[in-house]
């Protein structure tokens, strides 16, 4: 990596030069993402165990999810990732930080759209009486095979944890896009590394959804 | 050198604020040291109460419900709030930047945050204890913890969950620092072995801790929200919890021994005035232990409904871990050979470590054999085994390391005679406490009960008596080390004539560790080339 | 800039393919097919958007470690489940 992105004033005391600082920051983010892989990974392992044990229940459960909304949301997240990649690329150039901010801002808006659609979906499934936890009055699980509650348990926990990450990501993108300025973080978000790190995190959140989508929404849609 | 005149990291600011908002890795290490000592005392009180209760066969002191809460408290506090942060967060925090010649860790803010996160988790766990406690054991097995327990499981689990993030932060920080910030000329195989062990430990912290975090979160969601993932009533598999729990908690055992191995490598080399035998093997065996440690967790589940095939696979893999562990023990022993051995306090701890760790490791092989494990599972044999590793191993190493680097950390020299006395006392007390437990377990005394059959009383009395000696051995350093802070003689920058960059700077080190950049270190452990003068370490 | 656009279009195409495949009567093959396409999409994101090739070797190793360690967990849990 080239060292041009960090100006002298942004070099922290523990580092010798800008190259070292950039390399360290990027590595820190990648290691953090590896921990996130295992964080979500547990849910994927649990999902695999129960789908093997109760295949019919998972087909039944998946049939109750809205495929169109799920597909829309996948496209929305892919689009936001594209914008973030554009933003990070722009930020590494010179004097175009205004455009980079626009890209990130638009991506943040797409993130909000994703959350809104997600909230709608949760509400629909809840209305159908398919919330497996305490607090749901009606109960439609008897119609499905045994294990239906487990499918929806995973559905809520996995999408919920993912949505939490999207929410955090939206906040990060918004700060980079300009909210951070008024908060007095202008200097901190001024260097290129910050843009790249924010981008890495957002792409990771996107990747998690890429796996959630087929596992939750696309189970044997042929049978009807 | 005009050490006295310069300001060091301790004198750089004396307000409370300068400590609580510090980003200096050395000060954060001190914050950790004070906190984990407090947690150790809490966990120790529980241990004392348990050993008192077990002095007699009947339930004379506490009821069984209280006893359940005591051993849970002891386990949770000692594992997550003492042992796991002990060497990494105290000695590691202090030494990693010094040993590689850096001014600080890569992310000083994250380092401070890790301490606050740790304290938040600790306060929550203590809150759960004082509100009434938890009776599940430190393993939180479902469905007991999710459906049947009547303790404050959620608060306790939340405390552990939060403290887990401090582990992750520390792990990320160490890994990045070791990768990116070594002084010019220090390659991977010129690093002190302590750094290899810190690196391996960080690997485990980073890759295992998130699994524990999400598993405990699922447990809390099941208990509070009723969304059952492990609930057999709706078709869930409680054994899945055990798998996930041990995927973290077995590697965590190596978080609780690898740092100790790193410390002991330093001590053995320094006090036998010898080059480490087979440096590369010792270094790489740390990484091997860390990696293999992830593949053996099923040996905790031999008597659960885990399949026999899986048990055999896990048993075989567990035997493999013995190889790198044995490599270390053999290499330390070979380092002693023809060395000019100095029996200082740190060295006594290190030698004690080798003996106790070897015993703990060998009994681990007994437990890794499926058929034998069925016999001794959930008996005091297991209790004795893991205390030999965690207390006999890690705690001995922590104390040894503390005695070794105390002059560097504080700039003061403690009473060397009292240091040796306490090392011997800890060793004797420890063996008297836990050796009888091997016998008790083999005879069939189950763990986690507050009453036992009368024929076990003599051995239990021995164990309780040993615990008193052990407790005394732990209190002694607290006294003379604190005493040295006020009355100790100045230590000088290198009181042990040790190699390693941390000894090239003043004691205590200046705020940014070195005045200028330290010179390139070259090959580590050149004790054999140091010659007679300046090459001897006094006891 | 062009690379990013191509990658984005490829991702949308793969999304369409995965939805279409799910409507075919593949039976048990549907699951691995879905995961395989997701993996492909993830590789595009890591390779192009996250600029895998521009990262230091340590960063790349970290990315691999996350995946490999997840496989450890999955594989050994399935050894138990598959032979109970």
PDB file of N, CA, C and O in Angstrom, chain B residues 179 188 203 207 211 237 239-240 243-244 247 291 294-295 297 301 305-307 309-310 313-314 317, chain C residues 57-59 61-62 65-67 69-84:
ATOM      1  N   UNK B 179       2.754  -8.297  14.398  1.00  0.00           N
ATOM      2  CA  UNK B 179       2.963  -8.330  12.958  1.00  0.00           C
ATOM      3  C   UNK B 179       3.643  -7.064  12.446  1.00  0.00           C
ATOM      4  O   UNK B 179       4.594  -7.124  11.670  1.00  0.00           O
ATOM      5  N   UNK B 188      10.804 -12.932  12.736  1.00  0.00           N
ATOM      6  CA  UNK B 188       9.940 -13.765  13.583  1.00  0.00           C
ATOM      7  C   UNK B 188      10.768 -14.648  14.502  1.00  0.00           C
ATOM      8  O   UNK B 188      10.405 -14.869  15.657  1.00  0.00           O
ATOM      9  N   UNK B 203      -4.294 -15.667  18.928  1.00  0.00           N
ATOM     10  CA  UNK B 203      -4.989 -16.417  17.880  1.00  0.00           C
ATOM     11  C   UNK B 203      -6.226 -17.105  18.462  1.00  0.00           C
ATOM     12  O   UNK B 203      -7.320 -17.058  17.871  1.00  0.00           O
ATOM     13  N   UNK B 207     -10.200 -16.183  17.619  1.00  0.00           N
ATOM     14  CA  UNK B 207     -11.016 -17.116  16.840  1.00  0.00           C
ATOM     15  C   UNK B 207     -11.996 -17.927  17.688  1.00  0.00           C
ATOM     16  O   UNK B 207     -12.956 -18.478  17.162  1.00  0.00           O
ATOM     17  N   UNK B 211     -17.293 -17.392  19.379  1.00  0.00           N
ATOM     18  CA  UNK B 211     -18.182 -18.558  19.440  1.00  0.00           C
ATOM     19  C   UNK B 211     -18.835 -18.638  20.819  1.00  0.00           C
ATOM     20  O   UNK B 211     -20.042 -18.881  20.945  1.00  0.00           O
ATOM     21  N   UNK B 237     -31.532 -29.489  20.374  1.00  0.00           N
ATOM     22  CA  UNK B 237     -30.519 -30.440  20.834  1.00  0.00           C
ATOM     23  C   UNK B 237     -29.655 -29.784  21.902  1.00  0.00           C
ATOM     24  O   UNK B 237     -28.817 -28.944  21.596  1.00  0.00           O
ATOM     25  N   UNK B 239     -27.233 -30.893  23.400  1.00  0.00           N
ATOM     26  CA  UNK B 239     -25.827 -31.227  23.227  1.00  0.00           C
ATOM     27  C   UNK B 239     -25.119 -30.233  22.306  1.00  0.00           C
ATOM     28  O   UNK B 239     -23.906 -30.042  22.406  1.00  0.00           O
ATOM     29  N   UNK B 240     -25.880 -29.605  21.416  1.00  0.00           N
ATOM     30  CA  UNK B 240     -25.280 -28.605  20.540  1.00  0.00           C
ATOM     31  C   UNK B 240     -24.658 -27.496  21.382  1.00  0.00           C
ATOM     32  O   UNK B 240     -23.597 -26.963  21.044  1.00  0.00           O
ATOM     33  N   UNK B 243     -21.281 -28.659  22.447  1.00  0.00           N
ATOM     34  CA  UNK B 243     -20.312 -28.557  21.362  1.00  0.00           C
ATOM     35  C   UNK B 243     -19.796 -27.126  21.222  1.00  0.00           C
ATOM     36  O   UNK B 243     -18.595 -26.884  21.160  1.00  0.00           O
ATOM     37  N   UNK B 244     -20.752 -26.199  21.143  1.00  0.00           N
ATOM     38  CA  UNK B 244     -20.357 -24.810  20.915  1.00  0.00           C
ATOM     39  C   UNK B 244     -19.587 -24.262  22.103  1.00  0.00           C
ATOM     40  O   UNK B 244     -18.598 -23.556  21.957  1.00  0.00           O
ATOM     41  N   UNK B 247     -16.123 -25.642  22.065  1.00  0.00           N
ATOM     42  CA  UNK B 247     -15.302 -25.128  20.967  1.00  0.00           C
ATOM     43  C   UNK B 247     -14.541 -23.892  21.420  1.00  0.00           C
ATOM     44  O   UNK B 247     -13.426 -23.639  20.981  1.00  0.00           O
ATOM     45  N   UNK B 291      -3.372 -24.255  17.428  1.00  0.00           N
ATOM     46  CA  UNK B 291      -4.192 -24.748  16.320  1.00  0.00           C
ATOM     47  C   UNK B 291      -4.842 -26.084  16.666  1.00  0.00           C
ATOM     48  O   UNK B 291      -6.048 -26.265  16.500  1.00  0.00           O
ATOM     49  N   UNK B 294      -8.028 -26.450  18.926  1.00  0.00           N
ATOM     50  CA  UNK B 294      -9.388 -26.225  18.440  1.00  0.00           C
ATOM     51  C   UNK B 294     -10.086 -27.524  18.039  1.00  0.00           C
ATOM     52  O   UNK B 294     -11.278 -27.518  17.782  1.00  0.00           O
ATOM     53  N   UNK B 295      -9.337 -28.604  17.933  1.00  0.00           N
ATOM     54  CA  UNK B 295      -9.897 -29.820  17.331  1.00  0.00           C
ATOM     55  C   UNK B 295     -10.163 -30.917  18.353  1.00  0.00           C
ATOM     56  O   UNK B 295     -10.386 -32.056  17.994  1.00  0.00           O
ATOM     57  N   UNK B 297     -12.225 -30.529  21.357  1.00  0.00           N
ATOM     58  CA  UNK B 297     -13.151 -30.183  22.428  1.00  0.00           C
ATOM     59  C   UNK B 297     -14.055 -31.334  22.860  1.00  0.00           C
ATOM     60  O   UNK B 297     -14.515 -31.374  23.995  1.00  0.00           O
ATOM     61  N   UNK B 301     -16.919 -34.419  26.377  1.00  0.00           N
ATOM     62  CA  UNK B 301     -18.294 -34.889  26.193  1.00  0.00           C
ATOM     63  C   UNK B 301     -18.358 -36.402  26.022  1.00  0.00           C
ATOM     64  O   UNK B 301     -19.320 -36.925  25.471  1.00  0.00           O
ATOM     65  N   UNK B 305     -24.262 -37.782  25.224  1.00  0.00           N
ATOM     66  CA  UNK B 305     -24.768 -38.669  24.179  1.00  0.00           C
ATOM     67  C   UNK B 305     -24.040 -38.479  22.857  1.00  0.00           C
ATOM     68  O   UNK B 305     -24.540 -38.872  21.815  1.00  0.00           O
ATOM     69  N   UNK B 306     -22.861 -37.888  22.899  1.00  0.00           N
ATOM     70  CA  UNK B 306     -22.027 -37.803  21.701  1.00  0.00           C
ATOM     71  C   UNK B 306     -21.769 -39.206  21.137  1.00  0.00           C
ATOM     72  O   UNK B 306     -21.652 -40.162  21.885  1.00  0.00           O
ATOM     73  N   UNK B 307     -21.686 -39.295  19.807  1.00  0.00           N
ATOM     74  CA  UNK B 307     -21.523 -40.619  19.199  1.00  0.00           C
ATOM     75  C   UNK B 307     -20.163 -41.207  19.551  1.00  0.00           C
ATOM     76  O   UNK B 307     -19.202 -40.482  19.814  1.00  0.00           O
ATOM     77  N   UNK B 309     -18.165 -42.796  17.590  1.00  0.00           N
ATOM     78  CA  UNK B 309     -17.182 -42.465  16.555  1.00  0.00           C
ATOM     79  C   UNK B 309     -16.568 -41.095  16.839  1.00  0.00           C
ATOM     80  O   UNK B 309     -15.346 -40.909  16.817  1.00  0.00           O
ATOM     81  N   UNK B 310     -17.437 -40.113  17.124  1.00  0.00           N
ATOM     82  CA  UNK B 310     -16.935 -38.771  17.407  1.00  0.00           C
ATOM     83  C   UNK B 310     -16.006 -38.799  18.614  1.00  0.00           C
ATOM     84  O   UNK B 310     -14.948 -38.158  18.611  1.00  0.00           O
ATOM     85  N   UNK B 313     -12.638 -40.029  17.524  1.00  0.00           N
ATOM     86  CA  UNK B 313     -11.924 -39.009  16.756  1.00  0.00           C
ATOM     87  C   UNK B 313     -11.335 -37.958  17.698  1.00  0.00           C
ATOM     88  O   UNK B 313     -10.147 -37.609  17.623  1.00  0.00           O
ATOM     89  N   UNK B 314     -12.157 -37.479  18.617  1.00  0.00           N
ATOM     90  CA  UNK B 314     -11.687 -36.454  19.546  1.00  0.00           C
ATOM     91  C   UNK B 314     -10.597 -36.994  20.461  1.00  0.00           C
ATOM     92  O   UNK B 314      -9.662 -36.276  20.822  1.00  0.00           O
ATOM     93  N   UNK B 317      -7.334 -37.020  18.448  1.00  0.00           N
ATOM     94  CA  UNK B 317      -6.804 -35.665  18.262  1.00  0.00           C
ATOM     95  C   UNK B 317      -6.241 -35.130  19.575  1.00  0.00           C
ATOM     96  O   UNK B 317      -5.246 -34.405  19.594  1.00  0.00           O
TER      97      UNK B 317
ATOM     98  N   UNK C  57      -0.188  -9.699   3.222  1.00  0.00           N
ATOM     99  CA  UNK C  57      -0.377 -11.151   3.358  1.00  0.00           C
ATOM    100  C   UNK C  57      -1.021 -11.500   4.692  1.00  0.00           C
ATOM    101  O   UNK C  57      -1.786 -12.449   4.806  1.00  0.00           O
ATOM    102  N   UNK C  58      -0.752 -10.689   5.718  1.00  0.00           N
ATOM    103  CA  UNK C  58      -1.361 -10.975   7.011  1.00  0.00           C
ATOM    104  C   UNK C  58      -2.875 -10.822   6.951  1.00  0.00           C
ATOM    105  O   UNK C  58      -3.622 -11.639   7.483  1.00  0.00           O
ATOM    106  N   UNK C  59      -3.315  -9.755   6.255  1.00  0.00           N
ATOM    107  CA  UNK C  59      -4.744  -9.513   6.160  1.00  0.00           C
ATOM    108  C   UNK C  59      -5.431 -10.642   5.403  1.00  0.00           C
ATOM    109  O   UNK C  59      -6.495 -11.116   5.785  1.00  0.00           O
ATOM    110  N   UNK C  61      -4.393 -13.689   5.210  1.00  0.00           N
ATOM    111  CA  UNK C  61      -4.387 -14.872   6.074  1.00  0.00           C
ATOM    112  C   UNK C  61      -5.521 -14.792   7.086  1.00  0.00           C
ATOM    113  O   UNK C  61      -6.183 -15.792   7.380  1.00  0.00           O
ATOM    114  N   UNK C  62      -5.773 -13.585   7.600  1.00  0.00           N
ATOM    115  CA  UNK C  62      -6.862 -13.437   8.572  1.00  0.00           C
ATOM    116  C   UNK C  62      -8.192 -13.813   7.929  1.00  0.00           C
ATOM    117  O   UNK C  62      -9.017 -14.502   8.533  1.00  0.00           O
ATOM    118  N   UNK C  65      -8.337 -17.490   7.712  1.00  0.00           N
ATOM    119  CA  UNK C  65      -8.460 -18.131   9.025  1.00  0.00           C
ATOM    120  C   UNK C  65      -9.913 -18.168   9.475  1.00  0.00           C
ATOM    121  O   UNK C  65     -10.391 -19.188   9.970  1.00  0.00           O
ATOM    122  N   UNK C  66     -10.633 -17.076   9.275  1.00  0.00           N
ATOM    123  CA  UNK C  66     -12.035 -17.054   9.675  1.00  0.00           C
ATOM    124  C   UNK C  66     -12.806 -18.189   9.020  1.00  0.00           C
ATOM    125  O   UNK C  66     -13.516 -18.948   9.694  1.00  0.00           O
ATOM    126  N   UNK C  67     -12.628 -18.360   7.706  1.00  0.00           N
ATOM    127  CA  UNK C  67     -13.352 -19.406   7.002  1.00  0.00           C
ATOM    128  C   UNK C  67     -12.920 -20.799   7.425  1.00  0.00           C
ATOM    129  O   UNK C  67     -13.748 -21.676   7.699  1.00  0.00           O
ATOM    130  N   UNK C  69     -11.465 -21.829  10.200  1.00  0.00           N
ATOM    131  CA  UNK C  69     -11.849 -22.190  11.562  1.00  0.00           C
ATOM    132  C   UNK C  69     -13.346 -22.500  11.648  1.00  0.00           C
ATOM    133  O   UNK C  69     -13.770 -23.357  12.411  1.00  0.00           O
ATOM    134  N   UNK C  70     -14.140 -21.822  10.850  1.00  0.00           N
ATOM    135  CA  UNK C  70     -15.566 -22.128  10.818  1.00  0.00           C
ATOM    136  C   UNK C  70     -15.783 -23.550  10.295  1.00  0.00           C
ATOM    137  O   UNK C  70     -16.623 -24.292  10.805  1.00  0.00           O
ATOM    138  N   UNK C  71     -14.964 -23.949   9.315  1.00  0.00           N
ATOM    139  CA  UNK C  71     -15.070 -25.315   8.792  1.00  0.00           C
ATOM    140  C   UNK C  71     -14.692 -26.341   9.867  1.00  0.00           C
ATOM    141  O   UNK C  71     -15.304 -27.394   9.967  1.00  0.00           O
ATOM    142  N   UNK C  72     -13.660 -26.022  10.682  1.00  0.00           N
ATOM    143  CA  UNK C  72     -13.318 -26.917  11.803  1.00  0.00           C
ATOM    144  C   UNK C  72     -14.555 -27.180  12.656  1.00  0.00           C
ATOM    145  O   UNK C  72     -14.897 -28.313  12.975  1.00  0.00           O
ATOM    146  N   UNK C  73     -15.205 -26.089  13.028  1.00  0.00           N
ATOM    147  CA  UNK C  73     -16.365 -26.202  13.909  1.00  0.00           C
ATOM    148  C   UNK C  73     -17.453 -27.039  13.246  1.00  0.00           C
ATOM    149  O   UNK C  73     -17.965 -28.001  13.827  1.00  0.00           O
ATOM    150  N   UNK C  74     -17.775 -26.704  12.008  1.00  0.00           N
ATOM    151  CA  UNK C  74     -18.846 -27.395  11.304  1.00  0.00           C
ATOM    152  C   UNK C  74     -18.508 -28.875  11.132  1.00  0.00           C
ATOM    153  O   UNK C  74     -19.322 -29.758  11.434  1.00  0.00           O
ATOM    154  N   UNK C  75     -17.291 -29.153  10.701  1.00  0.00           N
ATOM    155  CA  UNK C  75     -16.926 -30.531  10.389  1.00  0.00           C
ATOM    156  C   UNK C  75     -17.014 -31.415  11.620  1.00  0.00           C
ATOM    157  O   UNK C  75     -17.619 -32.493  11.592  1.00  0.00           O
ATOM    158  N   UNK C  76     -16.444 -30.966  12.722  1.00  0.00           N
ATOM    159  CA  UNK C  76     -16.401 -31.849  13.882  1.00  0.00           C
ATOM    160  C   UNK C  76     -17.763 -31.973  14.555  1.00  0.00           C
ATOM    161  O   UNK C  76     -18.080 -33.015  15.125  1.00  0.00           O
ATOM    162  N   UNK C  77     -18.608 -30.940  14.464  1.00  0.00           N
ATOM    163  CA  UNK C  77     -19.977 -31.094  14.974  1.00  0.00           C
ATOM    164  C   UNK C  77     -20.711 -32.124  14.123  1.00  0.00           C
ATOM    165  O   UNK C  77     -21.420 -32.988  14.640  1.00  0.00           O
ATOM    166  N   UNK C  78     -20.501 -32.079  12.809  1.00  0.00           N
ATOM    167  CA  UNK C  78     -21.201 -33.012  11.933  1.00  0.00           C
ATOM    168  C   UNK C  78     -20.679 -34.442  12.099  1.00  0.00           C
ATOM    169  O   UNK C  78     -21.430 -35.396  11.905  1.00  0.00           O
ATOM    170  N   UNK C  79     -19.403 -34.591  12.464  1.00  0.00           N
ATOM    171  CA  UNK C  79     -18.906 -35.947  12.751  1.00  0.00           C
ATOM    172  C   UNK C  79     -19.754 -36.575  13.853  1.00  0.00           C
ATOM    173  O   UNK C  79     -20.156 -37.733  13.776  1.00  0.00           O
ATOM    174  N   UNK C  80     -20.046 -35.792  14.860  1.00  0.00           N
ATOM    175  CA  UNK C  80     -20.886 -36.310  15.944  1.00  0.00           C
ATOM    176  C   UNK C  80     -22.311 -36.572  15.451  1.00  0.00           C
ATOM    177  O   UNK C  80     -22.837 -37.673  15.577  1.00  0.00           O
ATOM    178  N   UNK C  81     -22.917 -35.570  14.839  1.00  0.00           N
ATOM    179  CA  UNK C  81     -24.321 -35.681  14.417  1.00  0.00           C
ATOM    180  C   UNK C  81     -24.496 -36.813  13.416  1.00  0.00           C
ATOM    181  O   UNK C  81     -25.497 -37.527  13.432  1.00  0.00           O
ATOM    182  N   UNK C  82     -23.529 -36.974  12.526  1.00  0.00           N
ATOM    183  CA  UNK C  82     -23.673 -37.959  11.462  1.00  0.00           C
ATOM    184  C   UNK C  82     -23.499 -39.391  11.917  1.00  0.00           C
ATOM    185  O   UNK C  82     -23.843 -40.312  11.181  1.00  0.00           O
ATOM    186  N   UNK C  83     -22.948 -39.589  13.093  1.00  0.00           N
ATOM    187  CA  UNK C  83     -22.656 -40.962  13.509  1.00  0.00           C
ATOM    188  C   UNK C  83     -23.356 -41.327  14.814  1.00  0.00           C
ATOM    189  O   UNK C  83     -23.041 -42.342  15.418  1.00  0.00           O
ATOM    190  N   UNK C  84     -24.324 -40.522  15.221  1.00  0.00           N
ATOM    191  CA  UNK C  84     -24.990 -40.831  16.485  1.00  0.00           C
ATOM    192  C   UNK C  84     -25.887 -42.056  16.387  1.00  0.00           C
ATOM    193  O   UNK C  84     -26.506 -42.251  15.363  1.00  0.00           O
TER     194      UNK C  84
END
